[in-house]
Short mmCIF file of C-alpha atoms in Angstrom, two decimals:
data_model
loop_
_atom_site.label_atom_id
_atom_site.label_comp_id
_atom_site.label_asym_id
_atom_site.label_seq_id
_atom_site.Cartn_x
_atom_site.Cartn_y
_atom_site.Cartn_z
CA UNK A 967 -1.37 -0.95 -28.84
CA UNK A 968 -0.92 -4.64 -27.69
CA UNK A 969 1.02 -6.61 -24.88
CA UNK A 970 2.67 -8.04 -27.83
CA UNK A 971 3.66 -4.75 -29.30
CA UNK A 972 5.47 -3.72 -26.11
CA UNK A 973 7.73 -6.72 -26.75
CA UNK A 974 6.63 -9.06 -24.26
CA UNK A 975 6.87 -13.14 -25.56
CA UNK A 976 3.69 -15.18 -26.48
CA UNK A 977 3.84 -16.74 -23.35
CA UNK A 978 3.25 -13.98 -21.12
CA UNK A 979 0.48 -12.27 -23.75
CA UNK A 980 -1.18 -15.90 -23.50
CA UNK A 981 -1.21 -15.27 -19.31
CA UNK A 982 -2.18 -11.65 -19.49
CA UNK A 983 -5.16 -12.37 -21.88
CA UNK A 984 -6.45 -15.28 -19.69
CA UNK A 985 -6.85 -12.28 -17.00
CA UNK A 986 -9.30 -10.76 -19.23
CA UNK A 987 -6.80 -7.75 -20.35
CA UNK A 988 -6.26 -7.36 -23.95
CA UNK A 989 -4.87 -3.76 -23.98
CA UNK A 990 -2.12 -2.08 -21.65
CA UNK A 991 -2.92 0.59 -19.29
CA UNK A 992 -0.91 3.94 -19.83
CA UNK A 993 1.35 3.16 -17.05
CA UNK A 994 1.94 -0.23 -18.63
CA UNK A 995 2.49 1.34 -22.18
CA UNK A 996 5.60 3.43 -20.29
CA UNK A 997 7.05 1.22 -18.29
CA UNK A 998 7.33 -1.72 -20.00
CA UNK A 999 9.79 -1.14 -22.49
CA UNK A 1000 12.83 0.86 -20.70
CA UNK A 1001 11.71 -1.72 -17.87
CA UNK A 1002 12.85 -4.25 -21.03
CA UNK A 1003 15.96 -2.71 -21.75
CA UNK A 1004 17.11 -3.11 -18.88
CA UNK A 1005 16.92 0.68 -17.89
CA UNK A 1006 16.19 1.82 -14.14
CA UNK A 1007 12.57 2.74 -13.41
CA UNK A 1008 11.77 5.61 -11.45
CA UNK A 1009 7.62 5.56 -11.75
CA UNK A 1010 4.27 7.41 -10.63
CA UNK A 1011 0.91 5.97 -10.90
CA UNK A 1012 -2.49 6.51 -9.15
CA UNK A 1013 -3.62 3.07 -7.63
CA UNK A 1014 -6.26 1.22 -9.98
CA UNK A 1015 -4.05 2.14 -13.08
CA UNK A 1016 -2.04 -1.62 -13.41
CA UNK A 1017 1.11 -0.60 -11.99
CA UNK A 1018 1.73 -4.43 -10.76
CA UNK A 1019 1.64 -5.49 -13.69
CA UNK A 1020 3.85 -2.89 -15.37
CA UNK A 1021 6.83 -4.18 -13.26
CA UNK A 1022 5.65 -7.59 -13.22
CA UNK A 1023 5.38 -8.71 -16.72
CA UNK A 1024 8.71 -7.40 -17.81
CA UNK A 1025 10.62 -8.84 -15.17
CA UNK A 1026 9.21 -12.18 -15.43
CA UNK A 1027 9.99 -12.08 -18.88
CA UNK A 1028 13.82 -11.22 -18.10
CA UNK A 1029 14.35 -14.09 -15.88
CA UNK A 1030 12.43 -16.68 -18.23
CA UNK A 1031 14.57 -15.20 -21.02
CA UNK A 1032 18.38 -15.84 -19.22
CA UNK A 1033 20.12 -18.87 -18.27
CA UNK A 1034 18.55 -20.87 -15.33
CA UNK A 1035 21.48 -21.96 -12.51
CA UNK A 1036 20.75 -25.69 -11.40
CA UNK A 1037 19.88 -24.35 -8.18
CA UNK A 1038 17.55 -21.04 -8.81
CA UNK A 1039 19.66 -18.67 -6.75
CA UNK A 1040 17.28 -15.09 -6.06
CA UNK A 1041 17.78 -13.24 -9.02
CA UNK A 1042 14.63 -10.51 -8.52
CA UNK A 1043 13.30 -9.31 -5.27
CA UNK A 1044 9.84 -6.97 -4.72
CA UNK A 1045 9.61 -5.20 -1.41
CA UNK A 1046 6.26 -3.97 -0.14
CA UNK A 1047 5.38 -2.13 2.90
CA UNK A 1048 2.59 -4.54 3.58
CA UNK A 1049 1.97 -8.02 4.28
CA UNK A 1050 -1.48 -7.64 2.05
CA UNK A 1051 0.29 -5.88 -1.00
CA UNK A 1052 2.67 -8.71 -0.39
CA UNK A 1053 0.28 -11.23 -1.33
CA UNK A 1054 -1.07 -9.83 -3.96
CA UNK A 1055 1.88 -9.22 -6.03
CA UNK A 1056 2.79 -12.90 -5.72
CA UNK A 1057 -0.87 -13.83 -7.01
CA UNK A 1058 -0.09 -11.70 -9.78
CA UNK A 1059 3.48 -13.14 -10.44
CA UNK A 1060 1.85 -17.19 -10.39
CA UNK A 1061 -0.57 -15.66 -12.40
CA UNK A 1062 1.48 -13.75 -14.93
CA UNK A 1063 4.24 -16.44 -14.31
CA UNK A 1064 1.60 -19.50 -15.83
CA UNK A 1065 3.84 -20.74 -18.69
CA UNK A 1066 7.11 -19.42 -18.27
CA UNK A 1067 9.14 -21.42 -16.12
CA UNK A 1068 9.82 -19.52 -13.14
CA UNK A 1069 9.48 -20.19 -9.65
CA UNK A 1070 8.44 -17.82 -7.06
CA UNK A 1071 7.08 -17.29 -3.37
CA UNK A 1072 6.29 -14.61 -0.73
CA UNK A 1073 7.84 -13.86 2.95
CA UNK A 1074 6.38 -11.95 5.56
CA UNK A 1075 5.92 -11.51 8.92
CA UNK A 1076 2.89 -12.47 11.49
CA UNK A 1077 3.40 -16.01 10.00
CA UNK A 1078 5.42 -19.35 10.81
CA UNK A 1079 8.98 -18.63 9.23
CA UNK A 1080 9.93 -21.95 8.74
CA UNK A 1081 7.44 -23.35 5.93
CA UNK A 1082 9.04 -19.90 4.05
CA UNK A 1083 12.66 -21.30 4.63
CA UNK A 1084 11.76 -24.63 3.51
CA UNK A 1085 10.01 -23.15 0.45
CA UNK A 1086 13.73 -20.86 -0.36
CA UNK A 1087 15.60 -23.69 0.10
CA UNK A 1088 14.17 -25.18 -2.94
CA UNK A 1089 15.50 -22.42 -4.98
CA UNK A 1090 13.01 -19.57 -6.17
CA UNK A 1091 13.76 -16.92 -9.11
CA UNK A 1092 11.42 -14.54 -8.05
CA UNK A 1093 11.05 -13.34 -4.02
CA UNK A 1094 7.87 -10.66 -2.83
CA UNK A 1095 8.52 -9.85 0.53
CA UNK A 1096 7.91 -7.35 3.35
CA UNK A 1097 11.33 -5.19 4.70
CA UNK A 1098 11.01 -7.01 8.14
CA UNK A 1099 10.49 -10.63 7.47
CA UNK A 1100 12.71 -10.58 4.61
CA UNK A 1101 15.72 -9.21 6.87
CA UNK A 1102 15.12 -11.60 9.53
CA UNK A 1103 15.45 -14.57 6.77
CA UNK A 1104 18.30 -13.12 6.24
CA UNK A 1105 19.70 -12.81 9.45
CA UNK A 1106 19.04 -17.44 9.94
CA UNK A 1107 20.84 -17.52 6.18
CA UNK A 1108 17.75 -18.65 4.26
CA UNK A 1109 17.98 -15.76 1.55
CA UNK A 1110 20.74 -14.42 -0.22
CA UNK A 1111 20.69 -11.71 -2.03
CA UNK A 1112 24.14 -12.12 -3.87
CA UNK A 1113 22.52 -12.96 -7.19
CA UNK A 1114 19.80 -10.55 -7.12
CA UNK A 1115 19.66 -8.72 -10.63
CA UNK A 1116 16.38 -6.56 -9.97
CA UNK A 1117 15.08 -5.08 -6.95
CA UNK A 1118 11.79 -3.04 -7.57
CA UNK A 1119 10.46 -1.09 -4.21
CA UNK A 1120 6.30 -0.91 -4.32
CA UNK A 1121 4.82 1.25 -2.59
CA UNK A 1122 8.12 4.04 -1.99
CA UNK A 1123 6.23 6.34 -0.39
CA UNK A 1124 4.33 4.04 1.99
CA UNK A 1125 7.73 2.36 2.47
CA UNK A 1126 9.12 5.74 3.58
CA UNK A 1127 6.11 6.91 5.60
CA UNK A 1128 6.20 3.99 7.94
CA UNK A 1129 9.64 4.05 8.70
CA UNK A 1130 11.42 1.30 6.58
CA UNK A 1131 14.52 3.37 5.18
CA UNK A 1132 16.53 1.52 7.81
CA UNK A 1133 15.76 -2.06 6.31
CA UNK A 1134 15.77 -1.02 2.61
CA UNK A 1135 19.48 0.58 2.82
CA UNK A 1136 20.39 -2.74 4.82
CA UNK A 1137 18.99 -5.06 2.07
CA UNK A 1138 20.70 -3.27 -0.40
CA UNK A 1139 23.74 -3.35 1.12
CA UNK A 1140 23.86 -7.03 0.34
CA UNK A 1141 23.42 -6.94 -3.16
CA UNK A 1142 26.29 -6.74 -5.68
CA UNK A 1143 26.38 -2.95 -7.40
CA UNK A 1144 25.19 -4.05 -10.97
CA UNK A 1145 21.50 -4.77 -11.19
CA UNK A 1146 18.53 -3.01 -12.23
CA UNK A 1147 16.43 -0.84 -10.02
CA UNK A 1148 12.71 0.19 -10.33
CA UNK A 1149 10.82 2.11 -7.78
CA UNK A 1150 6.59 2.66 -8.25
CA UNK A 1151 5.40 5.11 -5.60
CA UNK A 1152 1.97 6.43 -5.23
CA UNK A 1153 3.93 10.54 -5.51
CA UNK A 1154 7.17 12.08 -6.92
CA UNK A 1155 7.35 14.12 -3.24
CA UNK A 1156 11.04 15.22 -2.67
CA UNK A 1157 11.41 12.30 -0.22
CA UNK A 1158 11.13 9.63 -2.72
CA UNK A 1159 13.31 11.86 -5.28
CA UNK A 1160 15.84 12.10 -2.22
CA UNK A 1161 16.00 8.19 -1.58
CA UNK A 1162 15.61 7.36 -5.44
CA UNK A 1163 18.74 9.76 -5.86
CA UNK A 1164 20.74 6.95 -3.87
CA UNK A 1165 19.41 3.80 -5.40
CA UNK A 1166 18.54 4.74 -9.26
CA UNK A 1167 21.21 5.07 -11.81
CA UNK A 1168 19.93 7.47 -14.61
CA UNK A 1169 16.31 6.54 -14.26
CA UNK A 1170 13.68 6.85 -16.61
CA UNK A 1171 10.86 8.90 -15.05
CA UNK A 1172 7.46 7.73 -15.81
CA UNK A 1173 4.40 9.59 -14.68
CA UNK A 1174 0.96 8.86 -15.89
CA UNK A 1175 -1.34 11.08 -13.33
CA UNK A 1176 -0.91 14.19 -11.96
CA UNK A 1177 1.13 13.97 -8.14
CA UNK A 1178 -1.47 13.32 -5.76
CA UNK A 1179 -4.50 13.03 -7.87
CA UNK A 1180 -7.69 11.23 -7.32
CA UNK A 1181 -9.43 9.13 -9.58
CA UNK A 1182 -11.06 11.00 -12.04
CA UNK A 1183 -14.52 9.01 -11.50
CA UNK A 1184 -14.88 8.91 -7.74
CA UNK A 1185 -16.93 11.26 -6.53
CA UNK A 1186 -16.22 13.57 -3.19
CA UNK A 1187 -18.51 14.48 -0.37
CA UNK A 1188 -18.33 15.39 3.03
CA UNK A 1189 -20.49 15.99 5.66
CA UNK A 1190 -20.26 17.86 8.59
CA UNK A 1191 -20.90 15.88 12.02
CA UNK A 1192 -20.91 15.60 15.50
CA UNK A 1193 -17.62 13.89 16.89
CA UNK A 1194 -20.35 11.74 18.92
CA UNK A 1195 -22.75 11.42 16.62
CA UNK A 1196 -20.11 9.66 13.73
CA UNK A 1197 -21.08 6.14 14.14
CA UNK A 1198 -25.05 7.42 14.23
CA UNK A 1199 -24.46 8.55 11.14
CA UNK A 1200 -22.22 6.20 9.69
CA UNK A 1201 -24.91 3.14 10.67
CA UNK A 1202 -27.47 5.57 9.11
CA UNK A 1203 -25.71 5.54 5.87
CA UNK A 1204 -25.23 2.07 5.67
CA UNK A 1205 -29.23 1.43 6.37
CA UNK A 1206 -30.78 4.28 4.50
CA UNK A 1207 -28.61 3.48 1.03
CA UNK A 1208 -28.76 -0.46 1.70
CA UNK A 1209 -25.04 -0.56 1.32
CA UNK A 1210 -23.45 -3.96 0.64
CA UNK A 1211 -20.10 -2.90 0.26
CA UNK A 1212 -18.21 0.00 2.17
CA UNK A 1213 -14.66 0.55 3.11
CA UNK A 1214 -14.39 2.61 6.23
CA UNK A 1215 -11.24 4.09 7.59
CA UNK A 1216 -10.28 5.06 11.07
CA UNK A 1217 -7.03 6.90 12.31
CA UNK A 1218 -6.60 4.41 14.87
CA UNK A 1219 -6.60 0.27 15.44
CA UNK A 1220 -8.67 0.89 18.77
CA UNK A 1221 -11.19 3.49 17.13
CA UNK A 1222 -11.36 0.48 14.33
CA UNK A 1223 -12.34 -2.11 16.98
CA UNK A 1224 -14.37 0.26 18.47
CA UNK A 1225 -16.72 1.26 15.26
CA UNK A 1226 -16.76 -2.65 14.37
CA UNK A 1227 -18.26 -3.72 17.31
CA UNK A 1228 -20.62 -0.80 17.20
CA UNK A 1229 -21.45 -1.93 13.86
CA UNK A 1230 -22.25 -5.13 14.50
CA UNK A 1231 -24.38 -4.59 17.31
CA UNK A 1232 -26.54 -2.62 15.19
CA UNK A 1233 -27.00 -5.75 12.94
CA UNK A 1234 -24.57 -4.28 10.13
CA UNK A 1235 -21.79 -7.39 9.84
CA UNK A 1236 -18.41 -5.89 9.75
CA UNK A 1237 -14.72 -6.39 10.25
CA UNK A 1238 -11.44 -4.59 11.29
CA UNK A 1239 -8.55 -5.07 9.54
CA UNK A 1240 -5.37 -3.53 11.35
CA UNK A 1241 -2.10 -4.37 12.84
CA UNK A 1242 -2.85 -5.80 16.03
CA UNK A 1243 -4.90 -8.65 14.35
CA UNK A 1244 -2.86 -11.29 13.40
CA UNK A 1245 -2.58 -12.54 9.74
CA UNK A 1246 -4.71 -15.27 9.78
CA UNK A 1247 -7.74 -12.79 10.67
CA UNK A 1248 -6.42 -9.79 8.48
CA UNK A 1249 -6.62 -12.71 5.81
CA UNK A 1250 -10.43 -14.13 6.62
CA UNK A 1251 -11.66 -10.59 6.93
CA UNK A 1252 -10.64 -9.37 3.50
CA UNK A 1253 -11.79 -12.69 2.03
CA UNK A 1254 -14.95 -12.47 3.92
CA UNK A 1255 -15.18 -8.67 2.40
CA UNK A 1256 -14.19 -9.58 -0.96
CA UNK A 1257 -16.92 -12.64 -1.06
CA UNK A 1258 -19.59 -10.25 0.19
CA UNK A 1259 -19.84 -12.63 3.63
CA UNK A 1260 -19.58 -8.93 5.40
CA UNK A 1261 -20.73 -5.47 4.28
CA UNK A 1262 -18.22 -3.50 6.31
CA UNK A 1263 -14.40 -3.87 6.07
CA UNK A 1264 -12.89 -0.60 9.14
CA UNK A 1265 -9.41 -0.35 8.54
CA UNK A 1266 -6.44 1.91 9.75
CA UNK A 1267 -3.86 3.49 6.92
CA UNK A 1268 -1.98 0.22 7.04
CA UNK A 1269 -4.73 -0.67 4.61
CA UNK A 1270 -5.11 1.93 2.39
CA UNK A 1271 -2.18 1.16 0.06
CA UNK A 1272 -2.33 -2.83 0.24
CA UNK A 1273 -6.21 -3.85 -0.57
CA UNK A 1274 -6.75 -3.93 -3.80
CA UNK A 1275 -10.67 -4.58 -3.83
CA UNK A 1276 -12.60 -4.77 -7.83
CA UNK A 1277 -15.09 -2.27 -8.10
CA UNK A 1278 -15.20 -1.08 -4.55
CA UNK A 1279 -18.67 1.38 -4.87
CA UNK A 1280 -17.92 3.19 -1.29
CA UNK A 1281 -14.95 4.56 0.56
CA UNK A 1282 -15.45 6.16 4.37
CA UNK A 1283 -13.20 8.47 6.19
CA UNK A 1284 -14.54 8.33 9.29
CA UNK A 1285 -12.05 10.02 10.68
CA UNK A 1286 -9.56 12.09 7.97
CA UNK A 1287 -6.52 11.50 8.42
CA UNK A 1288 -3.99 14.02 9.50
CA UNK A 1289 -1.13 13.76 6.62
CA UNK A 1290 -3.32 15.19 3.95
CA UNK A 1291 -1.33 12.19 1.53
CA UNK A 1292 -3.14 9.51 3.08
CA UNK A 1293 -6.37 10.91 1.67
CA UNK A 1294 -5.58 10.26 -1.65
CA UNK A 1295 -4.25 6.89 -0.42
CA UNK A 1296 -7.37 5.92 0.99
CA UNK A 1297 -10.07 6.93 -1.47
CA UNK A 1298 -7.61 4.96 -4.01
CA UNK A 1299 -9.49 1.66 -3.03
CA UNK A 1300 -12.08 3.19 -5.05
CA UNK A 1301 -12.89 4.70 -8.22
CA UNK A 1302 -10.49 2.17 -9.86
CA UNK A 1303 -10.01 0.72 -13.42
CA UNK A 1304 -12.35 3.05 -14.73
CA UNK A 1305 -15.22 2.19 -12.43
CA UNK A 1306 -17.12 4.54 -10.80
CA UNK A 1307 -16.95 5.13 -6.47
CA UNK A 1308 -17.55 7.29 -3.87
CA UNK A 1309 -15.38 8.73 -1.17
CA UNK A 1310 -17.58 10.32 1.75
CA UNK A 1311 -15.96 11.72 4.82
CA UNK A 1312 -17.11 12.82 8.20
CA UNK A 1313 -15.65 15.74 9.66
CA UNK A 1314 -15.73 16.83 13.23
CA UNK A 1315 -15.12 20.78 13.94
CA UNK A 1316 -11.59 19.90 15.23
CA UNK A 1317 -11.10 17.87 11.78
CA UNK A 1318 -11.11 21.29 9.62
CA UNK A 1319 -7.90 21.78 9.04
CA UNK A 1320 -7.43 18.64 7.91
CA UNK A 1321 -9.79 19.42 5.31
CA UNK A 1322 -8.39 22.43 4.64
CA UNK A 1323 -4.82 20.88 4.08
CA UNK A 1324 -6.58 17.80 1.95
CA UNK A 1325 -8.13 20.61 -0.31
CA UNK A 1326 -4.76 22.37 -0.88
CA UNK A 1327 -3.59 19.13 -2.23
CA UNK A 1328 -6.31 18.48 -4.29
CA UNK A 1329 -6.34 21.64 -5.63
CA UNK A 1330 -10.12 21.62 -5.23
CA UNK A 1331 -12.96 22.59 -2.99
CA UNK A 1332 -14.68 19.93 -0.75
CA UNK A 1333 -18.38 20.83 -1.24
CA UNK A 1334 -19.76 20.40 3.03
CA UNK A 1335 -23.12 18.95 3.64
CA UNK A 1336 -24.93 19.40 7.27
CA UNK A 1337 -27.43 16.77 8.21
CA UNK A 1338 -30.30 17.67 10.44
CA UNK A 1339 -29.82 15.33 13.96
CA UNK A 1340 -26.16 15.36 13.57
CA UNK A 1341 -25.40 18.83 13.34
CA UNK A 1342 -21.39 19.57 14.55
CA UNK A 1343 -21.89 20.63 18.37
CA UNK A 1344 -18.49 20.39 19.27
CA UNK A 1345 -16.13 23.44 19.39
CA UNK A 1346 -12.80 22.05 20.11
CA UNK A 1347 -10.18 23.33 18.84
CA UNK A 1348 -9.11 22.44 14.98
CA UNK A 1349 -6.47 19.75 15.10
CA UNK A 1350 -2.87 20.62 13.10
CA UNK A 1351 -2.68 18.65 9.70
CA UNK A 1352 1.26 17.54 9.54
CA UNK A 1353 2.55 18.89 5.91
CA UNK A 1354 4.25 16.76 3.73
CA UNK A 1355 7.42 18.80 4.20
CA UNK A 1356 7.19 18.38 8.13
CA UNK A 1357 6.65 14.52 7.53
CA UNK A 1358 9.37 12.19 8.61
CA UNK A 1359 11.03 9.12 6.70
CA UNK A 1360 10.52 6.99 9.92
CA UNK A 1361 7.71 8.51 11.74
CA UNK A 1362 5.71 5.86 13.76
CA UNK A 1363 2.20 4.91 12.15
CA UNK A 1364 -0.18 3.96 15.17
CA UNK A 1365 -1.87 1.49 12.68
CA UNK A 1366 1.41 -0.56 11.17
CA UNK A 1367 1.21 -4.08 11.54
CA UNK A 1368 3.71 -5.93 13.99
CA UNK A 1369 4.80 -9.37 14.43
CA UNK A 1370 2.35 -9.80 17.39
CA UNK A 1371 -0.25 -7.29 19.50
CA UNK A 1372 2.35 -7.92 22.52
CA UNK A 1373 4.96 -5.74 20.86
CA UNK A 1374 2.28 -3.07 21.76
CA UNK A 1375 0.32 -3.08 24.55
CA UNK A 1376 -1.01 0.21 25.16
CA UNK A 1377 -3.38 1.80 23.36
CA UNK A 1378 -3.00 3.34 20.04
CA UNK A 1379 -3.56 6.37 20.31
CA UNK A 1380 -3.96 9.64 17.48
CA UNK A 1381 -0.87 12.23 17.58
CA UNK A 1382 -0.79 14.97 15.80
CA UNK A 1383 2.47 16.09 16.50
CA UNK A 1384 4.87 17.30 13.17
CA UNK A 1385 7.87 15.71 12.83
CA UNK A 1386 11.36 16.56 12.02
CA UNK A 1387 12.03 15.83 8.51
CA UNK A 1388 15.18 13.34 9.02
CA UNK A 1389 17.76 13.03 6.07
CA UNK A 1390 17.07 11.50 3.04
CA UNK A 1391 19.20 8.98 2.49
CA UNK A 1392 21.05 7.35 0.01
CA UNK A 1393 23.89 5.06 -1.31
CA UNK A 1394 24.29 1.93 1.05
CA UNK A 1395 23.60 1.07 4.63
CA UNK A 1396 22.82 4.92 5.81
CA UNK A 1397 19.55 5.84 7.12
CA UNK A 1398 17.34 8.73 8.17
CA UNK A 1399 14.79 6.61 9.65
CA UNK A 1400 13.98 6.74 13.28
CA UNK A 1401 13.82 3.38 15.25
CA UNK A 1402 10.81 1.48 14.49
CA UNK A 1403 9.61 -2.24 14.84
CA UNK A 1404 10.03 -4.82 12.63
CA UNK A 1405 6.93 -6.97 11.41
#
């Protein structure tokens, strides 16, 4: 199987070979075609697997293929939950987009607005933008979203977990009834079924991975430590396996500061990536992490759908995270495109049923390792993992970006709380999301 025997033109084969990809990934070999026939898309795909490109190629081939109005009203629109996902769809759509004449750009927030409004007043086919932003363009009439023949949502379930149901329903509302409508989420859980229910007209399922499976080549190990003795460890690891290139995850943006200061005291140069930092340094620090100018990126959830990071050897949870979902979310940065990676974790005594919860969802047992030095002392009390079916559509995620750090002052700090499952929603302009900030 070929790009060309998907029935994608010459011009976008010609772009997709240039990237060094000759055959399509499974997900690719799926989607592609219903995604050409103008069916709705209702798809679920482990990261690493080419999903981007699976919506991407198609619908750049759609809009190069129909009439061009004089003045390029919006006729396709890509919502993220992430200002980094945002940016890298784009690269992929110039990219994909090299010989086809088609104009695109990206919006987002934590950035001056008005170089985007100048850029959509020229007219752009193509729009990747964050809920927020995109909204608030909206709001000043720079967009319009009158034309818009196909939305695609990536990133549902992240979309959903950090409280954008609000935004998505209001976007929609704008947009005539007749397009086409593709939503890629990370699961088929019954929250994305519930929302898809409301925005997908006789989709075509597409499913390439089991739900909520890990890459089949990264391997899993945890180890048993002291909550104080974490970053001991964690500095140990880095020194004794002359790591160049590690991933490490926090639950929170101050723990994140916290561990990359600690880091870099110890001589190990690191950076946090997180909502509170503003774009500019979110940017430099995953260039600087990508370029191998630092060793250690320490990140909050907000990262683990939106990096996408080639051949990533080593993923750390130094602190699991309490939806057992995220897991399989973070350790995604890894393992990817058939490479090989490791996801280790670090897990306190009040961590274990965390582990417990991340095992049920596996399916599989998390083989424990104790270290002698940094042996688990502590006997507090085991923290409650909030189940997927106590999750809410618009919970608050302590490490979502925000327009700027003053929108939140104090300090971020872990809850563990379950929430009431609100509504799923559906149709136009309802919502079961609670009241959350815009970014």
């Amino acid at each position: 199987m070929t790009f060309s025997d998907l029935g994608l033109s010459s011009a976008i084969v010609k772009a997709v070979e240039e990237k060094g990809y000759t055959k399509p990934s499974p997900i690719q070999e799926k989607a592609i075609p219903p995604i050409l026939s103008g069916k709705d898309i209702l798809a679920s795909a482990q990261t690493g697997t080419g999903k981007t490109a699976g919506f991407t190629l198609p619908v750049l081939q759609y809009l190069s293929e129909t009439k061009h109005i004089k003045y390029r009203p919006l006729r396709a629109l890509v919502l993220t939950p992430t200002r980094e996902l945002a940016a890298q769809v784009y690269d992929n759509i110039r990219e994909y987009s090299k010989y086809v004449n088609i104009k695109s750009t990206v919006v987002f927030g934590g950035v001056n607005a008005k170089p985007q409004i100048a850029t959509l007043k020229k007219g752009v086919d193509i729009l990747v933008a964050t809920p927020g932003r995109l909204l608030d363009l909206h709001d000043r009439k720079a967009v319009s979203f009158k034309r818009i023949d196909v939305l695609i949502l990536d990133e549902a379930d992240r979309m959903l977990d950090m409280g954008f149901v609000r935004d998505i329903n209001k976007i929609i509302s704008f947009m005539p009834e007749k397009r086409q409508n593709l939503m890629f989420s990370a699961t088929f859980s019954n929250d994305i079924k519930k929302l898809a229910s409301g925005i997908l007209r006789n989709p075509v399922s597409v499913e390439t991975a089991p739900q909520n499976s890990t890459a089949k080549k990264v391997t899993h190990k945890v180890y048993k430590v002291d909550k104080k003795k974490k970053t001991a460890f964690t500095i140990k690891l880095i020194k004794d396996n002359n790591w160049n290139q590690v991933l490490i995850f926090t639950r929170t943006k101050h723990g994140a500061n916290k561990l990359t200061q600690k880091l870099i005291k110890d001589g190990i140069s690191a950076a946090a990536i997180h909502g509170n930092k503003s774009q500019g340094a979110r940017t430099k620090a995953l260039k600087n992490f990508k370029d191998n100018s630092i060793k250690i990126l320490v990140a909050t959830d907000i990262a683990a759908r939106g990096l996408d990071i080639p051949l990533l050897p080593h993923v750390i949870n130094f602190e699991l995270p309490n939806v057992p979902e995220d897991y399989v979310h973070r350790i995604g940065r890894t393992g990817r495109a058939g490479a090989t990676g490791e996801a280790i974790s670090l897990v306190c005594s009040e961590e274990s049923e965390y582990q417990s919860e991340i095992e049920k969802l596996l399916k599989e047992k998390l083989n424990s390792t104790i270290v002698a030095g940094f042996e688990p002392t502590d006997t507090a009390p085991p923290k409650r993992a909030a189940s997927q079916s106590k999750r809410s559509f618009g919970k608050k995620n302590n490490s979502r970006n925000t327009t700027s750090s003053k929108r939140n002052k104090s300090k971020s700090k872990p809850h563990f709380k379950e929430h009431k499952l609100a509504k799923a929603t559906s149709g136009r302009g309802r919502t079961g999301a609670a009241k959350k900030k815009r970014y």
